[in-house]
mmCIF file of C-alpha atoms in Angstrom:
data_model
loop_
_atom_site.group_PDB
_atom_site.id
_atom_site.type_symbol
_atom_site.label_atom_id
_atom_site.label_comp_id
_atom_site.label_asym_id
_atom_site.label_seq_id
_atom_site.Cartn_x
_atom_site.Cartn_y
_atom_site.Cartn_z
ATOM 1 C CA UNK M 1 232.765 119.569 115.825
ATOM 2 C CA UNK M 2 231.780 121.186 112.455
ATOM 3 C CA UNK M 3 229.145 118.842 110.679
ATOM 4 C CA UNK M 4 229.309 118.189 107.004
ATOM 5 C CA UNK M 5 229.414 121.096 104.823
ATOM 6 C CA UNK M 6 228.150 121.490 101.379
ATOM 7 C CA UNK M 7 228.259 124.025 98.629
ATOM 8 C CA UNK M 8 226.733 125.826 96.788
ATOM 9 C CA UNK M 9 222.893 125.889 99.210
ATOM 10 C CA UNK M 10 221.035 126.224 96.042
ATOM 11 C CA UNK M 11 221.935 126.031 92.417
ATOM 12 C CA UNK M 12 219.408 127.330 89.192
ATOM 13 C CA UNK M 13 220.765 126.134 85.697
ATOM 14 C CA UNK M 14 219.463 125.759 82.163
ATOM 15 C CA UNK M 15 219.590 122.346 81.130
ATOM 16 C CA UNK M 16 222.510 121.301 79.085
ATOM 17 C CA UNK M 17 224.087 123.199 81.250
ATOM 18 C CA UNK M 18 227.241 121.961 83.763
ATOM 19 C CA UNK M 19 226.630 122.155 87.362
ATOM 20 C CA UNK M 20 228.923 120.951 90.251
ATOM 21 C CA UNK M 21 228.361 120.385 94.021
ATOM 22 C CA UNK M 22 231.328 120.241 96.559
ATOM 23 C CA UNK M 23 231.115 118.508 99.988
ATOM 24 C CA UNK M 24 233.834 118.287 102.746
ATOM 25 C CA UNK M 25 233.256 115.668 105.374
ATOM 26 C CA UNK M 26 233.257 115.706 108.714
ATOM 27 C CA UNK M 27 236.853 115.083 110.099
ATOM 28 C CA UNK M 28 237.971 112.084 110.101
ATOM 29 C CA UNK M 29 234.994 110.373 108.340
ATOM 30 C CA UNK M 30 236.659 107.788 105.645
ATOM 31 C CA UNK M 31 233.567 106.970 104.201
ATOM 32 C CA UNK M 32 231.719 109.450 101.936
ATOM 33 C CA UNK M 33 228.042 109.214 99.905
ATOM 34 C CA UNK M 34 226.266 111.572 97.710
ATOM 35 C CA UNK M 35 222.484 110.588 97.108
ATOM 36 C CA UNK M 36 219.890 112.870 95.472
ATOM 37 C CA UNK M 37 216.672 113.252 97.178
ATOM 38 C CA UNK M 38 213.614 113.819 95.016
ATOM 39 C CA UNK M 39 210.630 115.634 96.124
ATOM 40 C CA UNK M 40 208.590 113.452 98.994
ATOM 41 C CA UNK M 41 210.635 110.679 98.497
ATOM 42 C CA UNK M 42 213.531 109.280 100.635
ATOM 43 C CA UNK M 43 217.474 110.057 99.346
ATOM 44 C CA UNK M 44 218.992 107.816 97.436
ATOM 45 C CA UNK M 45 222.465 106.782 97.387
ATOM 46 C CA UNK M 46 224.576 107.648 94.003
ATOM 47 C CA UNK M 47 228.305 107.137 94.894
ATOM 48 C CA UNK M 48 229.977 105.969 98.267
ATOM 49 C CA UNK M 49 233.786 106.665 98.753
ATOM 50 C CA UNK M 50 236.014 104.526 100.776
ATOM 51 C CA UNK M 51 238.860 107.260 101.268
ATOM 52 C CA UNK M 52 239.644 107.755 97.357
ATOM 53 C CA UNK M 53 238.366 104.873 95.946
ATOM 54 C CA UNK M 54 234.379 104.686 94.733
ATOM 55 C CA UNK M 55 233.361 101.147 96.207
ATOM 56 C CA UNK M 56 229.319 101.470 95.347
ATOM 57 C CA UNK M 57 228.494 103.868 92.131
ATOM 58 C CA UNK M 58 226.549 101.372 90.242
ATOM 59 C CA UNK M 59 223.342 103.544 90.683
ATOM 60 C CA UNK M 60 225.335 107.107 89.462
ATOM 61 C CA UNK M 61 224.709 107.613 85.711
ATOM 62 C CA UNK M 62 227.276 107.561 84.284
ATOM 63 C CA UNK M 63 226.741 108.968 80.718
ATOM 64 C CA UNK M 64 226.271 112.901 82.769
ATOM 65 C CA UNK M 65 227.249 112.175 86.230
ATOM 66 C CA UNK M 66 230.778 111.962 87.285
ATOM 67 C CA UNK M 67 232.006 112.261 90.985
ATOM 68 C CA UNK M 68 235.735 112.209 92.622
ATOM 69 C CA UNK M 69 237.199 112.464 96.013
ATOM 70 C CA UNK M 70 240.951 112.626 95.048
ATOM 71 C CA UNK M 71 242.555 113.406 98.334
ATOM 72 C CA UNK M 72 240.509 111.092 100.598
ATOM 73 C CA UNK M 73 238.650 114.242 102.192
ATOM 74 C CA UNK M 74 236.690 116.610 99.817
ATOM 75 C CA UNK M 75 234.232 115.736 97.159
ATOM 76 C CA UNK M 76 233.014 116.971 94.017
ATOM 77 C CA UNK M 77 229.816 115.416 92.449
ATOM 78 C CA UNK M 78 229.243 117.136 88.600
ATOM 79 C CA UNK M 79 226.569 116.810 85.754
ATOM 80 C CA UNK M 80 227.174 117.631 82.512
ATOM 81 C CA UNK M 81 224.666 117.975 80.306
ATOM 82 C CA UNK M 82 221.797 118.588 83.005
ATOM 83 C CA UNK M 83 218.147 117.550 82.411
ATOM 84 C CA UNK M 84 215.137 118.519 83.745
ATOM 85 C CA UNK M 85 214.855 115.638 85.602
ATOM 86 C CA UNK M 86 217.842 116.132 87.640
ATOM 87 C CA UNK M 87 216.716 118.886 89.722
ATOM 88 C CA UNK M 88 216.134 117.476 93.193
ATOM 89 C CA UNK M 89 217.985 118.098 96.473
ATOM 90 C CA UNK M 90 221.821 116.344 96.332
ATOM 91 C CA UNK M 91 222.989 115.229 99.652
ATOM 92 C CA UNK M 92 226.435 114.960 100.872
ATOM 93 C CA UNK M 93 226.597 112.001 104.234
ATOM 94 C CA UNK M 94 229.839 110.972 105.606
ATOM 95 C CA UNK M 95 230.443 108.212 108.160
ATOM 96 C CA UNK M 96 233.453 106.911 110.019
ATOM 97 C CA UNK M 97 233.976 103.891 108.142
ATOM 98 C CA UNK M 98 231.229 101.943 105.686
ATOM 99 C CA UNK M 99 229.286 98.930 107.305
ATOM 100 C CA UNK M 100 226.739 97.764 109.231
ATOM 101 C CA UNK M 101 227.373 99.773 112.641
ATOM 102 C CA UNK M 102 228.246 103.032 111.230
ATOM 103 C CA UNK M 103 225.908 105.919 111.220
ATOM 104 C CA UNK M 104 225.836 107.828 108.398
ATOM 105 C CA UNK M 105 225.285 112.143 109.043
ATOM 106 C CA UNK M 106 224.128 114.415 106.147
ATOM 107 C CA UNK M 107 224.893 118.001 105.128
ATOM 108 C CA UNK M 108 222.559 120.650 104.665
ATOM 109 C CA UNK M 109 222.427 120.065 100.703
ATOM 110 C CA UNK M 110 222.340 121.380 97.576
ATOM 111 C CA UNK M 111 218.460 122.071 95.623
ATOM 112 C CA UNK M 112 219.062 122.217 92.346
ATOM 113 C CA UNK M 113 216.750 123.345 89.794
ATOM 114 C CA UNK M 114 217.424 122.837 86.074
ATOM 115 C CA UNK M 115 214.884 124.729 83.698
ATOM 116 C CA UNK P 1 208.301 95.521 96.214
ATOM 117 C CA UNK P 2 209.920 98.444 97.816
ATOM 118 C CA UNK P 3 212.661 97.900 99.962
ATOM 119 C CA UNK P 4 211.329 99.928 102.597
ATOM 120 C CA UNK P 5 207.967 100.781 103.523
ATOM 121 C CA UNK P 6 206.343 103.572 105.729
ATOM 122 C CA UNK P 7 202.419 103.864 106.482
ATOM 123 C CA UNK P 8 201.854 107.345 104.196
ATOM 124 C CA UNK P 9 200.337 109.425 106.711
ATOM 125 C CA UNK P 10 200.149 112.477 107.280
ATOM 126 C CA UNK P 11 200.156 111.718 110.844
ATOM 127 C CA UNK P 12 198.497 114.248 113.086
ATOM 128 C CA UNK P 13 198.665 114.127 117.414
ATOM 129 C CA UNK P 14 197.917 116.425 119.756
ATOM 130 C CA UNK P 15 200.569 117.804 121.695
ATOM 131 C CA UNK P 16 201.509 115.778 124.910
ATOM 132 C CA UNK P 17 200.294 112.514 123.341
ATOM 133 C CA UNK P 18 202.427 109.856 122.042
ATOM 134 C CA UNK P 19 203.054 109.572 118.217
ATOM 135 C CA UNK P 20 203.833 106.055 116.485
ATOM 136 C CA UNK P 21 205.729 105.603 113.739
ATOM 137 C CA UNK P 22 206.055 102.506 111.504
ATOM 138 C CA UNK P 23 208.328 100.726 109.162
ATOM 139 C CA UNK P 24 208.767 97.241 106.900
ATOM 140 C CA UNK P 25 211.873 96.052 105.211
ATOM 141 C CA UNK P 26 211.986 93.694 102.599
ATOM 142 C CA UNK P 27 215.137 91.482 103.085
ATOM 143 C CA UNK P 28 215.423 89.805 106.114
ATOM 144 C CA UNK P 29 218.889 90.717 105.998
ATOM 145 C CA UNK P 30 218.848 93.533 106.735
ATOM 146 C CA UNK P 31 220.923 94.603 109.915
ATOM 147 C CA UNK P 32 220.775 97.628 110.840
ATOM 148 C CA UNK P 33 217.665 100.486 111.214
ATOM 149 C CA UNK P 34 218.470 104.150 111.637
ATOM 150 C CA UNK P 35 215.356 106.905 111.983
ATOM 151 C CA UNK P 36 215.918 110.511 110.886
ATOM 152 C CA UNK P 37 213.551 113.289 111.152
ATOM 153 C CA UNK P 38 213.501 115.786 108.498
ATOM 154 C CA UNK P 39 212.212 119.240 108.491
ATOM 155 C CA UNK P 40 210.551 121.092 105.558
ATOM 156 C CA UNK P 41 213.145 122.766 103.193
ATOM 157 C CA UNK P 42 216.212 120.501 105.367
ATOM 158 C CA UNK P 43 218.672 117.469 105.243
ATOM 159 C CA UNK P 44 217.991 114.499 107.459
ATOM 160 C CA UNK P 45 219.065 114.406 110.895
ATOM 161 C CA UNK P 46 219.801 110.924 112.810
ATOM 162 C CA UNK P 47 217.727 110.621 116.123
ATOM 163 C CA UNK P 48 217.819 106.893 116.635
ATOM 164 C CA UNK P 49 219.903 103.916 115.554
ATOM 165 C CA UNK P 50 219.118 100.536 116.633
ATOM 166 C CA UNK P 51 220.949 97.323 115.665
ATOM 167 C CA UNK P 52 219.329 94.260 118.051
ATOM 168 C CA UNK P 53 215.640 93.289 118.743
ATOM 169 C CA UNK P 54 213.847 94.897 121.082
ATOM 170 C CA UNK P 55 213.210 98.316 122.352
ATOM 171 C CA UNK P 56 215.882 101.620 122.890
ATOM 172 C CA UNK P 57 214.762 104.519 124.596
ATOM 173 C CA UNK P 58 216.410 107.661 124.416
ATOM 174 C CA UNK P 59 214.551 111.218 126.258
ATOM 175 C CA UNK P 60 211.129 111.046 124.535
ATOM 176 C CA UNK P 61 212.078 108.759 122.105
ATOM 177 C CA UNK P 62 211.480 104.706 121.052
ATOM 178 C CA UNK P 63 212.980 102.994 118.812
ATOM 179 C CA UNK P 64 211.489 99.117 118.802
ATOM 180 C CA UNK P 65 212.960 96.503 116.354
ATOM 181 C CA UNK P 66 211.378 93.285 115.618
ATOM 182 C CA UNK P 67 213.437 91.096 113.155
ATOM 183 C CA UNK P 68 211.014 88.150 112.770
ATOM 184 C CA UNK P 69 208.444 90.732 111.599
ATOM 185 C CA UNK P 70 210.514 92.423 109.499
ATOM 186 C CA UNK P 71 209.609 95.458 111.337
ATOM 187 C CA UNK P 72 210.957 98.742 112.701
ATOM 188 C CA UNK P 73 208.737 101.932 114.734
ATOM 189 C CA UNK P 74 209.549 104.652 116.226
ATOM 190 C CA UNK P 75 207.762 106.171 119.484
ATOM 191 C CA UNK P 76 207.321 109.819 120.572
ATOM 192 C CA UNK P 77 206.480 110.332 123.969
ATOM 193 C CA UNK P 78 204.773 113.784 125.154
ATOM 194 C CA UNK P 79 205.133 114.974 121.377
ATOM 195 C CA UNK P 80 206.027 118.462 121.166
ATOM 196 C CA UNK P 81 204.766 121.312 117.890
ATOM 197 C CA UNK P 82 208.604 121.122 117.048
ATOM 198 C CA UNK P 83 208.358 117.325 116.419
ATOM 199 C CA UNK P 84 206.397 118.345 113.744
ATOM 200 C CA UNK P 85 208.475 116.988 110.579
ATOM 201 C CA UNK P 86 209.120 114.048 108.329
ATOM 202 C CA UNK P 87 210.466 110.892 109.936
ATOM 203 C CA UNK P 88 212.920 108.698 107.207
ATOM 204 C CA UNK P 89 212.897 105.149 108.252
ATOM 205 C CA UNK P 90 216.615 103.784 106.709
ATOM 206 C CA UNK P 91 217.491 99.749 106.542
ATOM 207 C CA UNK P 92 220.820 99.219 105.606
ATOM 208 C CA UNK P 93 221.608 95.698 103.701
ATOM 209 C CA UNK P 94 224.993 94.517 102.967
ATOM 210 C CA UNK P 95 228.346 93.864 104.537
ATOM 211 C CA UNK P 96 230.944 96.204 104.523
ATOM 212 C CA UNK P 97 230.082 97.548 101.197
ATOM 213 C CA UNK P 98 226.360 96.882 101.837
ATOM 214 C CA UNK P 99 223.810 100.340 101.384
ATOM 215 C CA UNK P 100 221.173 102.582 103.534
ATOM 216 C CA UNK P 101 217.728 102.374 102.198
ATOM 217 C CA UNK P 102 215.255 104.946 102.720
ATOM 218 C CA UNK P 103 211.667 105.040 102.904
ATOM 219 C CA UNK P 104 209.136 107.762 101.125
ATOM 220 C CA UNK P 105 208.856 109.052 104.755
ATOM 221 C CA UNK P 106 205.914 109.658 107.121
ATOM 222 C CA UNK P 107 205.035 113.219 108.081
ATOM 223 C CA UNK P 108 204.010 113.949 111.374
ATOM 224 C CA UNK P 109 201.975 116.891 112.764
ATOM 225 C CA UNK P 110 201.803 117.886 116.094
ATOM 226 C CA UNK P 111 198.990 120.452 117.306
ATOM 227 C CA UNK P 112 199.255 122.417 120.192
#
């Protein structure tokens, strides 16, 4: 069974600069997250999908980030204008359903570096 | 106060002997505790999930839980140089639309 994939691997930008991530879940995973993992810390959850609908973004900011999932499978997570301090690692996890039983799996990532 | 907590190692064992592992939580919660081991330059990987108090084994590895503490560790039995890596303890809090928690991570180093 093919494991969550994510593009692009790595991703070098200017900031103020657009930059967007794609991540296709494993199959038949409803739920999907996107957290951003900064350098020796732990990843951190942005957005979780529920099928189409975001149920959790209220730690995504909002005034660059934006994030959609329109057919229930594939995701896009983009930043427009980037800033320095959004270079980290971005993490794509998708789980069966959301909840307390449910074990969450992660893609390889995307390391983005904004100079 | 963080919401989870992880001694800050570096952790260092020699190889064959057990490696240990620990982790607080904050909210008492919190229901269920997941450990993922993460090498250098790579995405987390789930080894162990555990969801009741107590201890589950699976092949070299330990996973004890112990609510009232507020505490979760992780044991590696006959630790091996490719067990070297980072080891995420995640709580996750909530319901249904509750959220995974991570700790800062402990690194572990196993020398042949």
């Amino acid at each position: 069974e093919a494991g969550v994939v994510q593009s692009p691997r790595y991703k070098i930008i200017e900031k103020k600069q657009p930059v967007a991530f794609w991540c296709n879940p494993i199959s038949g995973h409803n739920t999907l997250y996107w957290y951003r993992q900064n350098l020796g810390q732990g990843p951190e959850l942005l957005i979780r999908y529920e099928n189409e609908e975001a149920v959790d973004d209220s730690q995504l900011p909002k005034d660059r980030f934006s994030a959609e999932r329109l057919k229930g499978v594939d995701s896009t997570l983009k930043i427009q204008p980037a800033e320095l301090g959004d270079s980290a690692v971005y993490l794509c996890a998708s789980s069966l359903r959301g909840g307390i039983s449910y074990e969450q799996y992660f893609g390889p990532g995307t390391r983005l570096t904004v100079t | 106060q963080k919401e989870v907590e992880q001694n800050s190692g570096p952790l260092s064992v020699p190889e064959g002997a057990i490696a240990s592992l620990n982790c607080t939580y904050s909210d008492r919660g919190s229901q269920s505790f997941f450990w993922y081991r993460q090498y250098s330059g790579k995405s987390p990987e789930l080894i162990m999930s555990i969801y009741s108090n107590g201890d589950k084994e699976d092949g070299r590895f330990t996973a004890q839980l112990n609510k009232a503490s507020q505490y979760v560790s992780l044991l590696i039995r006959d630790s091996q140089p490719s067990d070297s890596a980072t080891y995420l303890c995640a709580v996750y809090r909530g319901s249904t639309l509750g959220r995974l928690y991570f700790g800062r991570g402990t690194q572990l180093t196993v020398w042949p």
